[in-house]
mmCIF file of C-alpha atoms in Angstrom:
data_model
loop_
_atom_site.group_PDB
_atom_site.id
_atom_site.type_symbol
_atom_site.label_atom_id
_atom_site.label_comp_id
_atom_site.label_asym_id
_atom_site.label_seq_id
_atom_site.Cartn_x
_atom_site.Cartn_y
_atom_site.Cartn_z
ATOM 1 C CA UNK A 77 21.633 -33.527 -40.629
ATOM 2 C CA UNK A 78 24.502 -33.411 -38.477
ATOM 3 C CA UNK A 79 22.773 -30.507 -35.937
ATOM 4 C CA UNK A 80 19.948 -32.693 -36.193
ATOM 5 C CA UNK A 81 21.962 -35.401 -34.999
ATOM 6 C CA UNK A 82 23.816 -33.069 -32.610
ATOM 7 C CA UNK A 83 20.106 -32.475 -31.360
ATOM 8 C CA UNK A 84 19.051 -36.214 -30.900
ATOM 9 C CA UNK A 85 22.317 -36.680 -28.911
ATOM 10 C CA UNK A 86 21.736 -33.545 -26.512
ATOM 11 C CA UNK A 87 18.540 -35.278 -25.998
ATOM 12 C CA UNK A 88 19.565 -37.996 -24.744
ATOM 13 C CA UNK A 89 22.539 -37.365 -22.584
ATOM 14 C CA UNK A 90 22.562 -37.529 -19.049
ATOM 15 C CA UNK A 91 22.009 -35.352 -16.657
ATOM 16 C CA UNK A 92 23.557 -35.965 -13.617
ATOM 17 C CA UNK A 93 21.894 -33.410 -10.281
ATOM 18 C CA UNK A 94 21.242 -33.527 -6.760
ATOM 19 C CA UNK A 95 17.881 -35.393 -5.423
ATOM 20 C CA UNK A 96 14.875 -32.543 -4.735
ATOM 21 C CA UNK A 97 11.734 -33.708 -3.047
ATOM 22 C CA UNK A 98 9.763 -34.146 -6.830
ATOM 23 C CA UNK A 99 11.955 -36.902 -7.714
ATOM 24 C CA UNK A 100 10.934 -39.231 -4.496
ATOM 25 C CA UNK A 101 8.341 -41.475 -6.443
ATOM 26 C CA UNK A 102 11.529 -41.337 -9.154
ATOM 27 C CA UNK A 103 13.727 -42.933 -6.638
ATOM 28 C CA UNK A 104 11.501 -45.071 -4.890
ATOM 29 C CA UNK A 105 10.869 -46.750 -8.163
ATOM 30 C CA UNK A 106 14.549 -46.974 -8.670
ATOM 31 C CA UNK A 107 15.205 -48.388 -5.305
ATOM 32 C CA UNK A 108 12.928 -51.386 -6.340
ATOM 33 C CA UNK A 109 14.638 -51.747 -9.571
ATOM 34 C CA UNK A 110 17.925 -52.257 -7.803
ATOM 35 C CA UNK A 111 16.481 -55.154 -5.467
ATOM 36 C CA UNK A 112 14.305 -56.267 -8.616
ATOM 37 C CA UNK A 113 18.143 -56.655 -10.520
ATOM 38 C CA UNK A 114 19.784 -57.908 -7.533
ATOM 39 C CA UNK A 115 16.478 -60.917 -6.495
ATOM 40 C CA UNK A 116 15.786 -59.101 -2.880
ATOM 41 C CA UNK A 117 12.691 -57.205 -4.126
ATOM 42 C CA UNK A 118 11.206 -58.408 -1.064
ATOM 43 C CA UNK A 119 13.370 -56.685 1.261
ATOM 44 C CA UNK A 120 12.459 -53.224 0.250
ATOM 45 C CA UNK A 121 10.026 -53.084 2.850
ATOM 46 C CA UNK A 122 10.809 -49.229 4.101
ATOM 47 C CA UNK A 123 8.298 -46.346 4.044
ATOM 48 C CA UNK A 124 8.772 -43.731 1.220
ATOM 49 C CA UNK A 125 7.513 -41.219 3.320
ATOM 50 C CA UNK A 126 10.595 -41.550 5.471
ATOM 51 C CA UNK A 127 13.083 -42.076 2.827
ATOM 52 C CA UNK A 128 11.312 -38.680 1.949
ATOM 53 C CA UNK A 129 11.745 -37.137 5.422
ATOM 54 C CA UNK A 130 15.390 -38.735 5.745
ATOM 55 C CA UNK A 131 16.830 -37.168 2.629
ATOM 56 C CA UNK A 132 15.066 -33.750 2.557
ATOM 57 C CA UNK A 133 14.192 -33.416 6.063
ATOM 58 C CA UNK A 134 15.874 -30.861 8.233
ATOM 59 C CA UNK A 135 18.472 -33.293 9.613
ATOM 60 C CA UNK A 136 19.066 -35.785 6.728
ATOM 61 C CA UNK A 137 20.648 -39.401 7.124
ATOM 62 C CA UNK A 138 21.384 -39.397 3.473
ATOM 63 C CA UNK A 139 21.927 -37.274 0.294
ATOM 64 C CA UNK A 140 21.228 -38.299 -2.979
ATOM 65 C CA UNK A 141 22.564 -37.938 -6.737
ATOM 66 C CA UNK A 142 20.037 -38.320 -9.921
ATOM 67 C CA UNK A 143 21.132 -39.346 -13.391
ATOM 68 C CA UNK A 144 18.259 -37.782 -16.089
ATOM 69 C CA UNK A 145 17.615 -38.730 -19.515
ATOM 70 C CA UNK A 146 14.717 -36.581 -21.127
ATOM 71 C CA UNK A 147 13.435 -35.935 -17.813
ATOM 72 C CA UNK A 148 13.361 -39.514 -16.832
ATOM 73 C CA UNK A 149 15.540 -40.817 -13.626
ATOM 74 C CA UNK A 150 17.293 -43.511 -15.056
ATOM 75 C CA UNK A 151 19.944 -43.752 -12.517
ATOM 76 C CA UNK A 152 20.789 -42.642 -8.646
ATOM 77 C CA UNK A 153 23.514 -42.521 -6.463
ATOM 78 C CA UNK A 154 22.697 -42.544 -2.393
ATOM 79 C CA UNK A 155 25.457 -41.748 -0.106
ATOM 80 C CA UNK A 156 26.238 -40.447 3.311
ATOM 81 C CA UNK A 157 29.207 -39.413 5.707
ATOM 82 C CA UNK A 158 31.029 -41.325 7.756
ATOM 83 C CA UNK A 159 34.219 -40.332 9.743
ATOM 84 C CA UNK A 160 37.719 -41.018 10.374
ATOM 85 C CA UNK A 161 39.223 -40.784 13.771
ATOM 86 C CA UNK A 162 42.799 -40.846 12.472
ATOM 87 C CA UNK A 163 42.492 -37.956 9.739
ATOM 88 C CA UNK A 164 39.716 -36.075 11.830
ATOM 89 C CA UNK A 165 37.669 -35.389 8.601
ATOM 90 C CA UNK A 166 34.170 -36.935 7.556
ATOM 91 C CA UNK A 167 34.454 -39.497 4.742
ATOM 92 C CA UNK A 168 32.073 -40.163 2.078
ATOM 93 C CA UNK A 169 30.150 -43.220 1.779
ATOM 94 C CA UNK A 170 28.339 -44.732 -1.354
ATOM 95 C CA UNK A 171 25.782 -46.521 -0.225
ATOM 96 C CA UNK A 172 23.924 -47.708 -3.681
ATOM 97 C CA UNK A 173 24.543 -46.629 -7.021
ATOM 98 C CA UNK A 174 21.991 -47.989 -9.817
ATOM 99 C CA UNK A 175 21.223 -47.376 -13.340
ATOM 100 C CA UNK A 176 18.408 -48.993 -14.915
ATOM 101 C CA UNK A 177 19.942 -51.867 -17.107
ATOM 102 C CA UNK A 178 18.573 -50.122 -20.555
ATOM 103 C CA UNK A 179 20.485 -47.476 -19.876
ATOM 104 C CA UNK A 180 24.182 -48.995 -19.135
ATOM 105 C CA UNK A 181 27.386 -48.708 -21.368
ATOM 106 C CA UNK A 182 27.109 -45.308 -21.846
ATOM 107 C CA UNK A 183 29.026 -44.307 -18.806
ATOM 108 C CA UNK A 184 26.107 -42.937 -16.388
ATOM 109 C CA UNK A 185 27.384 -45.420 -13.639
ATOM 110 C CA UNK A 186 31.144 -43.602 -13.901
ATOM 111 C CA UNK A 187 29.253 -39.775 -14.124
ATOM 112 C CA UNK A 188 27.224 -40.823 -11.049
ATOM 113 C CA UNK A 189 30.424 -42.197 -8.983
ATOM 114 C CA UNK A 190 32.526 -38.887 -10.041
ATOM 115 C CA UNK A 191 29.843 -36.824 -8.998
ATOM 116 C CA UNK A 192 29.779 -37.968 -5.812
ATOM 117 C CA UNK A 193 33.664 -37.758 -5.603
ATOM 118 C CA UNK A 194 33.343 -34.303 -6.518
ATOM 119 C CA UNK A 195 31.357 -33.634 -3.410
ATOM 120 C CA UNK A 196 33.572 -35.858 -1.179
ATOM 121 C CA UNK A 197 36.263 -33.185 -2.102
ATOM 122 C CA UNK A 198 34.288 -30.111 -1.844
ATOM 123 C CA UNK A 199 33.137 -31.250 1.676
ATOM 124 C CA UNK A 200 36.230 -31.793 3.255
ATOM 125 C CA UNK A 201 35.971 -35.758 3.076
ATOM 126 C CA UNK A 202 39.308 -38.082 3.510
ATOM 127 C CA UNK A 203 38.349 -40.923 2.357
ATOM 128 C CA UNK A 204 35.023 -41.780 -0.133
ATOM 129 C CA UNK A 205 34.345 -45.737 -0.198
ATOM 130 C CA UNK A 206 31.657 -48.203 -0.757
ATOM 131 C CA UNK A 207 31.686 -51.983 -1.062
ATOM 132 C CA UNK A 208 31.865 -54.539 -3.934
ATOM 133 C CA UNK A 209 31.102 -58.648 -4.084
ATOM 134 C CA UNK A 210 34.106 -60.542 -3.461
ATOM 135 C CA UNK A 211 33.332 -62.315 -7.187
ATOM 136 C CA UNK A 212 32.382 -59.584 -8.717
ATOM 137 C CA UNK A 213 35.790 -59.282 -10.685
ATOM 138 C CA UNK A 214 34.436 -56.854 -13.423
ATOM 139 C CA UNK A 215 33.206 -54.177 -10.937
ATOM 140 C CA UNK A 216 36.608 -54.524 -8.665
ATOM 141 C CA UNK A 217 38.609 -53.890 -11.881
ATOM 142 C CA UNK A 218 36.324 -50.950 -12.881
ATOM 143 C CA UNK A 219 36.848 -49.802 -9.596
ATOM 144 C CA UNK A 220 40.600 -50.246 -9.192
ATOM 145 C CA UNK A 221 41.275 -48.548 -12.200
ATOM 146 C CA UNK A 222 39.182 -45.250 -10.929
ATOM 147 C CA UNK A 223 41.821 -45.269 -8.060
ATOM 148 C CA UNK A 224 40.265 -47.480 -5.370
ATOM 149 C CA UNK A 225 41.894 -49.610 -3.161
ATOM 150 C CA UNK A 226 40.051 -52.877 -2.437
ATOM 151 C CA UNK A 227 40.835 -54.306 1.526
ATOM 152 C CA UNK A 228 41.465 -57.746 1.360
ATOM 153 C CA UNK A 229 40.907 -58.349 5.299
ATOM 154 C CA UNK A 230 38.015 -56.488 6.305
ATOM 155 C CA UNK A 231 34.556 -58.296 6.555
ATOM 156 C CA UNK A 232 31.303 -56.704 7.922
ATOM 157 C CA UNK A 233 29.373 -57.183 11.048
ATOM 158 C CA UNK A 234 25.822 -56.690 11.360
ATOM 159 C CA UNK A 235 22.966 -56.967 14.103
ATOM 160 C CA UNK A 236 19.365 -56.800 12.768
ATOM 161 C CA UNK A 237 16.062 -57.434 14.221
ATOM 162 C CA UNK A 238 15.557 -59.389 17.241
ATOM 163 C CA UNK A 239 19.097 -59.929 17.202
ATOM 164 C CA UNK A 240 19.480 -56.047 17.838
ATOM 165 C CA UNK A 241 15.929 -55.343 20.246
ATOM 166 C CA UNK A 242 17.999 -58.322 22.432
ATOM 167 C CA UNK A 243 21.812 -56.555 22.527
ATOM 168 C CA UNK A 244 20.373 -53.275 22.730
ATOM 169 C CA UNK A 245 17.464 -54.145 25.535
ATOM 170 C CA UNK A 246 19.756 -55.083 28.346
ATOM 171 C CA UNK B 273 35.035 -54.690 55.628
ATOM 172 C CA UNK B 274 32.336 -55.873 53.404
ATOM 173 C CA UNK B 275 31.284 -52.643 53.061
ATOM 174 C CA UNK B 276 34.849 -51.113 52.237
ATOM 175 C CA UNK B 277 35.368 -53.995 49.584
ATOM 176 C CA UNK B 278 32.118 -52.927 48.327
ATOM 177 C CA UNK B 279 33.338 -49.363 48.071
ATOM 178 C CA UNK B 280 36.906 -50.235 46.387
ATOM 179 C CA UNK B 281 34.705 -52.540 43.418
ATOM 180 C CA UNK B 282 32.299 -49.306 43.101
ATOM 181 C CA UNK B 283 34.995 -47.117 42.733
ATOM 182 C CA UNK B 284 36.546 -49.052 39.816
ATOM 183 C CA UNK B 285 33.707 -50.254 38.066
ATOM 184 C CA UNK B 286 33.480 -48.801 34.768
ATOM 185 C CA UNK B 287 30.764 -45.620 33.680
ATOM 186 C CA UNK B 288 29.472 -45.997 30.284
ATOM 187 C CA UNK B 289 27.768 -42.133 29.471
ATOM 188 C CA UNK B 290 27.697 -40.037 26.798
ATOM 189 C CA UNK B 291 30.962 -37.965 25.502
ATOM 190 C CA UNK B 292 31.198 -34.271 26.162
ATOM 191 C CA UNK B 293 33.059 -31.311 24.512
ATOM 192 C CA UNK B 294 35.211 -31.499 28.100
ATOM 193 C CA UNK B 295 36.335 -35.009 27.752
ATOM 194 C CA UNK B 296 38.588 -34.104 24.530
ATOM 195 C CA UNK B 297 41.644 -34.652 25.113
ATOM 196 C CA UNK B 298 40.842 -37.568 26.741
ATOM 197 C CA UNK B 299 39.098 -39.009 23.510
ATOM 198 C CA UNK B 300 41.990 -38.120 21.499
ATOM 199 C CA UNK B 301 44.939 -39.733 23.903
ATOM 200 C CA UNK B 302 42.775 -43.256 23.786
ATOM 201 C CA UNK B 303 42.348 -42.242 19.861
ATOM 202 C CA UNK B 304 45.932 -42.029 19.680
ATOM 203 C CA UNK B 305 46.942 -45.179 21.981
ATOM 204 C CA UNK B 306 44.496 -46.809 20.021
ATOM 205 C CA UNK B 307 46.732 -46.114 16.824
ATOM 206 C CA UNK B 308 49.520 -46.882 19.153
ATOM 207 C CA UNK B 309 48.378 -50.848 19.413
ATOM 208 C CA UNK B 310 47.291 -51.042 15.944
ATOM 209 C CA UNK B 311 51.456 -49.487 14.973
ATOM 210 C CA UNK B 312 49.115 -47.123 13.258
ATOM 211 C CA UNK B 313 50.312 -43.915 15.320
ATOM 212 C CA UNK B 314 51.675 -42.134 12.301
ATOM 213 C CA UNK B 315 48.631 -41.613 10.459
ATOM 214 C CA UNK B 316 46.776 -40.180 13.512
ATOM 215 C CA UNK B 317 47.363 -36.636 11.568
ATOM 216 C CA UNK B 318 43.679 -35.145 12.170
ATOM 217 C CA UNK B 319 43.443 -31.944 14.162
ATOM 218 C CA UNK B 320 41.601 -32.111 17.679
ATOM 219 C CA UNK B 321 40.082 -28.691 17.342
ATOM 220 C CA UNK B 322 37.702 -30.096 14.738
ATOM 221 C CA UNK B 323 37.112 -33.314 16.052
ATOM 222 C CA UNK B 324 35.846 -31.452 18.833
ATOM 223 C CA UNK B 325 33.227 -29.940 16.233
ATOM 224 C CA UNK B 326 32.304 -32.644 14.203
ATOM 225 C CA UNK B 327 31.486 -34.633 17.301
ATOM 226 C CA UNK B 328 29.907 -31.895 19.785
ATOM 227 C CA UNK B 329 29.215 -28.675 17.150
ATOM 228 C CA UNK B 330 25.638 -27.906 15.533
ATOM 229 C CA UNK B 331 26.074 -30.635 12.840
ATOM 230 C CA UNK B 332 28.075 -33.032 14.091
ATOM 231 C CA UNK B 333 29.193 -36.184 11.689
ATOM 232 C CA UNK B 334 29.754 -38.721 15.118
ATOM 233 C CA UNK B 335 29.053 -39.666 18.450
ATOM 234 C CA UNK B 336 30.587 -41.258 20.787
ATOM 235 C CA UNK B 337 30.094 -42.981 24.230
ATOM 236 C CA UNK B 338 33.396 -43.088 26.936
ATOM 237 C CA UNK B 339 33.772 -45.528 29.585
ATOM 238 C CA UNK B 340 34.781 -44.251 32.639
ATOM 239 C CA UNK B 341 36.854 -45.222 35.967
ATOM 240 C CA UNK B 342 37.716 -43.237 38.622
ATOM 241 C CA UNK B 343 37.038 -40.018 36.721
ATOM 242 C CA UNK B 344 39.628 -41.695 34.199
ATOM 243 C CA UNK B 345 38.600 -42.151 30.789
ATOM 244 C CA UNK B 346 39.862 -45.934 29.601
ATOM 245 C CA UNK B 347 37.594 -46.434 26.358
ATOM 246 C CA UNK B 348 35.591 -45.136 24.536
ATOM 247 C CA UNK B 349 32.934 -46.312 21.106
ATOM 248 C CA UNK B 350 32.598 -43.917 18.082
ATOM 249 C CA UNK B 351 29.659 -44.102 15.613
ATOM 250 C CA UNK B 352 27.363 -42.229 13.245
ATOM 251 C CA UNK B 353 24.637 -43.566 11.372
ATOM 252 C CA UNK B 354 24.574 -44.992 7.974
ATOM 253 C CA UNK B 355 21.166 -45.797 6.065
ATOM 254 C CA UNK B 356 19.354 -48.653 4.729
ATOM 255 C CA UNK B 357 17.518 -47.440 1.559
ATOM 256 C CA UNK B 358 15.436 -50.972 1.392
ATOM 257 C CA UNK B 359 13.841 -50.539 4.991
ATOM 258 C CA UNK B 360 14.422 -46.545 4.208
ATOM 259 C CA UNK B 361 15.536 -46.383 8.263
ATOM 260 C CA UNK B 362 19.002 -44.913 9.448
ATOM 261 C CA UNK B 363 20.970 -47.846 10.759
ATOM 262 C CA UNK B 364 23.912 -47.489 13.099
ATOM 263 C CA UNK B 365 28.181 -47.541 12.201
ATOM 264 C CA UNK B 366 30.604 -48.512 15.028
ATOM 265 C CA UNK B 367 33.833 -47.136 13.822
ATOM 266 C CA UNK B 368 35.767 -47.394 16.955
ATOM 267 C CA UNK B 369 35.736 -49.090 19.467
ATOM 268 C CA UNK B 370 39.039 -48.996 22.161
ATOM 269 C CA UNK B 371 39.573 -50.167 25.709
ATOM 270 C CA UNK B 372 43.051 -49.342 27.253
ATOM 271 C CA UNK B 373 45.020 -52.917 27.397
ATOM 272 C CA UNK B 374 45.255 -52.773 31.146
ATOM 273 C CA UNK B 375 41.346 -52.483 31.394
ATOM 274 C CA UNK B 376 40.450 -55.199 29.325
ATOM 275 C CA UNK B 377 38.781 -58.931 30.564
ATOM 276 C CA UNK B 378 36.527 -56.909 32.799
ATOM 277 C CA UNK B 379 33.694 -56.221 30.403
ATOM 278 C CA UNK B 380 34.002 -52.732 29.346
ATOM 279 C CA UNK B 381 33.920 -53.721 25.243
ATOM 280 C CA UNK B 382 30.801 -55.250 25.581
ATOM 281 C CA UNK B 383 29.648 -52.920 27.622
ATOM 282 C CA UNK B 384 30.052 -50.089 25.168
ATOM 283 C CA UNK B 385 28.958 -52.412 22.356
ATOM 284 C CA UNK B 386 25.219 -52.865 24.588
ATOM 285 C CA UNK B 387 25.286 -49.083 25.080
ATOM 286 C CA UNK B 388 25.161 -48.521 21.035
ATOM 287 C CA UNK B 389 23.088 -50.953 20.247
ATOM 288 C CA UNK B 390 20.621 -49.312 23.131
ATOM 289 C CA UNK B 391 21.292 -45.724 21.384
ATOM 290 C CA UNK B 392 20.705 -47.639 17.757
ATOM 291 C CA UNK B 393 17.139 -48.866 19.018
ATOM 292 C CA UNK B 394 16.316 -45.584 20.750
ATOM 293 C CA UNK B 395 17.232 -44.077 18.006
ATOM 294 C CA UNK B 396 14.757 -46.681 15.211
ATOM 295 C CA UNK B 397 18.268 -48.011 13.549
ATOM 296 C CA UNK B 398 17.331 -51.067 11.066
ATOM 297 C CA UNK B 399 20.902 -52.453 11.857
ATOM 298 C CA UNK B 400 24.218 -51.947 13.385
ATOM 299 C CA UNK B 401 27.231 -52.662 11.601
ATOM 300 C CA UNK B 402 30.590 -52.584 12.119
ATOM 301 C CA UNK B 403 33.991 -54.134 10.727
ATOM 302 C CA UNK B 404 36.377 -56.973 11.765
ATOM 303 C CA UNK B 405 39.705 -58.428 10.165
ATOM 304 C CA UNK B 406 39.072 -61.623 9.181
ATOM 305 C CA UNK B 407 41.870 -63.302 10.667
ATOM 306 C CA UNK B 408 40.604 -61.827 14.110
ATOM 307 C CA UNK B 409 38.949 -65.276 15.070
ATOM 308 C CA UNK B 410 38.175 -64.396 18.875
ATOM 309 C CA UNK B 411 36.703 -61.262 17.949
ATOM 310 C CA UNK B 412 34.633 -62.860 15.276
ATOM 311 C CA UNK B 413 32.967 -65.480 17.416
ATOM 312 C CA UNK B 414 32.315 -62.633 20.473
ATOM 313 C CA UNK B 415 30.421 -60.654 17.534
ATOM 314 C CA UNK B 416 28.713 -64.444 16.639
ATOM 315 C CA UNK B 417 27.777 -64.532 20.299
ATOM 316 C CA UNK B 418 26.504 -61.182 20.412
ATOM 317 C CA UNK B 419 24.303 -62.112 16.969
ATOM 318 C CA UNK B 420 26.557 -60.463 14.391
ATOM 319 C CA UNK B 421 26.203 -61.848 11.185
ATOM 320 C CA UNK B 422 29.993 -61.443 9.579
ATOM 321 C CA UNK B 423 29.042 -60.603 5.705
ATOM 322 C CA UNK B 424 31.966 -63.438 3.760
ATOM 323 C CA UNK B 425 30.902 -61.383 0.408
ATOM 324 C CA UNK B 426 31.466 -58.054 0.730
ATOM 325 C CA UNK B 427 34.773 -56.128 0.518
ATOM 326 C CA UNK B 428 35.092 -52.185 1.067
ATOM 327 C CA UNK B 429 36.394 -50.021 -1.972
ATOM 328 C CA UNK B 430 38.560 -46.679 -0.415
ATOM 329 C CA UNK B 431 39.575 -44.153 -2.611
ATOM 330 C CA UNK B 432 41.785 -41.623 -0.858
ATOM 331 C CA UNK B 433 44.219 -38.863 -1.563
ATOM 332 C CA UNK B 434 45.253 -37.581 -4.616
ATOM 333 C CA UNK B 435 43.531 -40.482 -6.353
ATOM 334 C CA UNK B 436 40.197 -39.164 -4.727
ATOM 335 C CA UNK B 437 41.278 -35.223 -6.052
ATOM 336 C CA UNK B 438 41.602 -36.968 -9.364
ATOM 337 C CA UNK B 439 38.287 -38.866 -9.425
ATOM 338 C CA UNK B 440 36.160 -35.422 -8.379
ATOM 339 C CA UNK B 441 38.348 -33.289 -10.094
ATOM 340 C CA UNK B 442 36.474 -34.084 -13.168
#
C-alpha cells in the first residue's frame, strides 16, 4: 500500500528540464494559457515557427525551462540574458513563468524559478531578475522571501509599432 | 569664412557608428564616468578584458553604438535583445545610455536613441524598452515625446549575490 502510494506520488511529481524542439506545440499551448489567465489572449499573435527557430535555432533569443507531469507540460519558464555594465557579467532574465492553474500549490512555480537560478549561477550571471505588478502583494512577498529585491523607482519604457517604424525610420 | 565656420561645425558634430573591439577603453572610461554621475563609481567592479568579449567575441551578450567627436568618444548606447513570447519576435533592451555632461543639449541622446531604434527595426524587434526613475520627470516626457509608453504597473525583482548562490544552489 504504501509503495503503491510511493508509486502514485512518483507519478505525479514534476519534472522540471530544458525546452527540446518536441515540446514546441507544448509551449505554444502554454503561452496561450498564460494570456488566456492573464485576459490578453488576443495579443499572442507571434508565429510558432519562429518561437521555434528563436529558441532552438543556431543563435537563440531565448532559452526555455519545462515543468512535466506524466509527460504532460504543465508549466514553463522562458528567460534570456541581459548584461551589466558595472559587474561586466551577463544577467539572467525571467521573462514568463506559468503553470497551468490545476497544477499550482504544489511548488512547480518555486522548482521552475530555482531552476533557472541554478543556470544564472552556472553561467556566470550577476544578477537574475524579472518583474512583478505593483498590486500584486502575494507574488512580491513570495518573491522577497526567495531573496529578491523589489526597486521601488524604476518604471519601464517601451516603443511598439508605428511608434517604433517612426523613431527608428529617421 | 563661411566655409571655415562650416568646417569648425563639421568637425564637432557628433558620429553615431557602431562600437569596435579598438574603442575599449574608451567604452569603459564613459562606463565609468557614467558611474561617476550616478555616485555609483564603486560598484563599477567588472573586468574590461571580458567586456571586450561579451560585446565583440563569437557570442557576444551586447552591443553597443558610440558617438563620436573629433575622433573622441563622448557617449555611447548599450543594448541586447530581450523577447516577446506573445508576438514570438526578439524585441530590443537599452541598458545604457551616457553622454559626457559637457556634450549634452546638442542632440547626441537622441541621436543614439534613433540609431537603436533603426538597429531594433533592421533587426524585426516587436519593441524597445528601456528603464527610467520615476522621479526623472524631464526624462519621462522626452521618452513621451519620442512615443514611450512608461509601464505605472510593473516593478523589476533582482536577486543578486549570495542570495542568488542560495536560490540556485538548490
Amino acid at each position: 500500500m504504501v509503495q503503491l502510494l510511493i508509486g502514485v506520488l512518483m507519478s505525479n511529481s514534476p519534472r522540471i528540464r530544458s525546452a527540446q524542439l518536441t515540446d514546441l506545440d507544448g509551449i505554444v499551448a502554454l503561452i496561450q494559457a498564460l494570456a488566456e489567465y492573464e485576459k490578453l489572449r488576443d495579443q499572442v499573435t507571434g508565429d510558432p515557427e519562429k518561437l521555434g527557430l528563436h529558441l532552438f535555432g543556431d543563435r537563440p533569443f531565448a532559452s526555455a525551462l519545462v515543468a512535466e507531469v506524466d509527460q504532460t507540460l504543465v508549466g514553463y519558464a522562458l528567460y534570456f540574458f541581459n548584461y551589466s555594465t558595472f559587474k561586466m557579467q551577463p544577467g539572467l532574465y525571467l521573462e514568463d513563468l506559468f503553470v497551468l492553474p490545476e497544477h499550482r500549490r504544489s511548488g512547480i512555480g518555486s522548482a521552475l524559478i530555482k531552476a533557472v537560478a541554478k543556470e544564472a549561477v552556472a553561467k556566470g550571471c550577476v544578477r537574475y531578475e524579472w518583474t512583478v505588478l505593483d498590486w500584486n502583494q502575494p507574488a512580491i512577498e513570495f518573491y522577497q522571501k526567495m531573496g529578491a529585491e523589489v526597486l521601488p523607482d524604476w518604471r519601464v519604457c517601451r516603443v511598439t509599432g508605428e511608434a517604433l517604424r517612426r523613431l527608428g525610420g529617421g
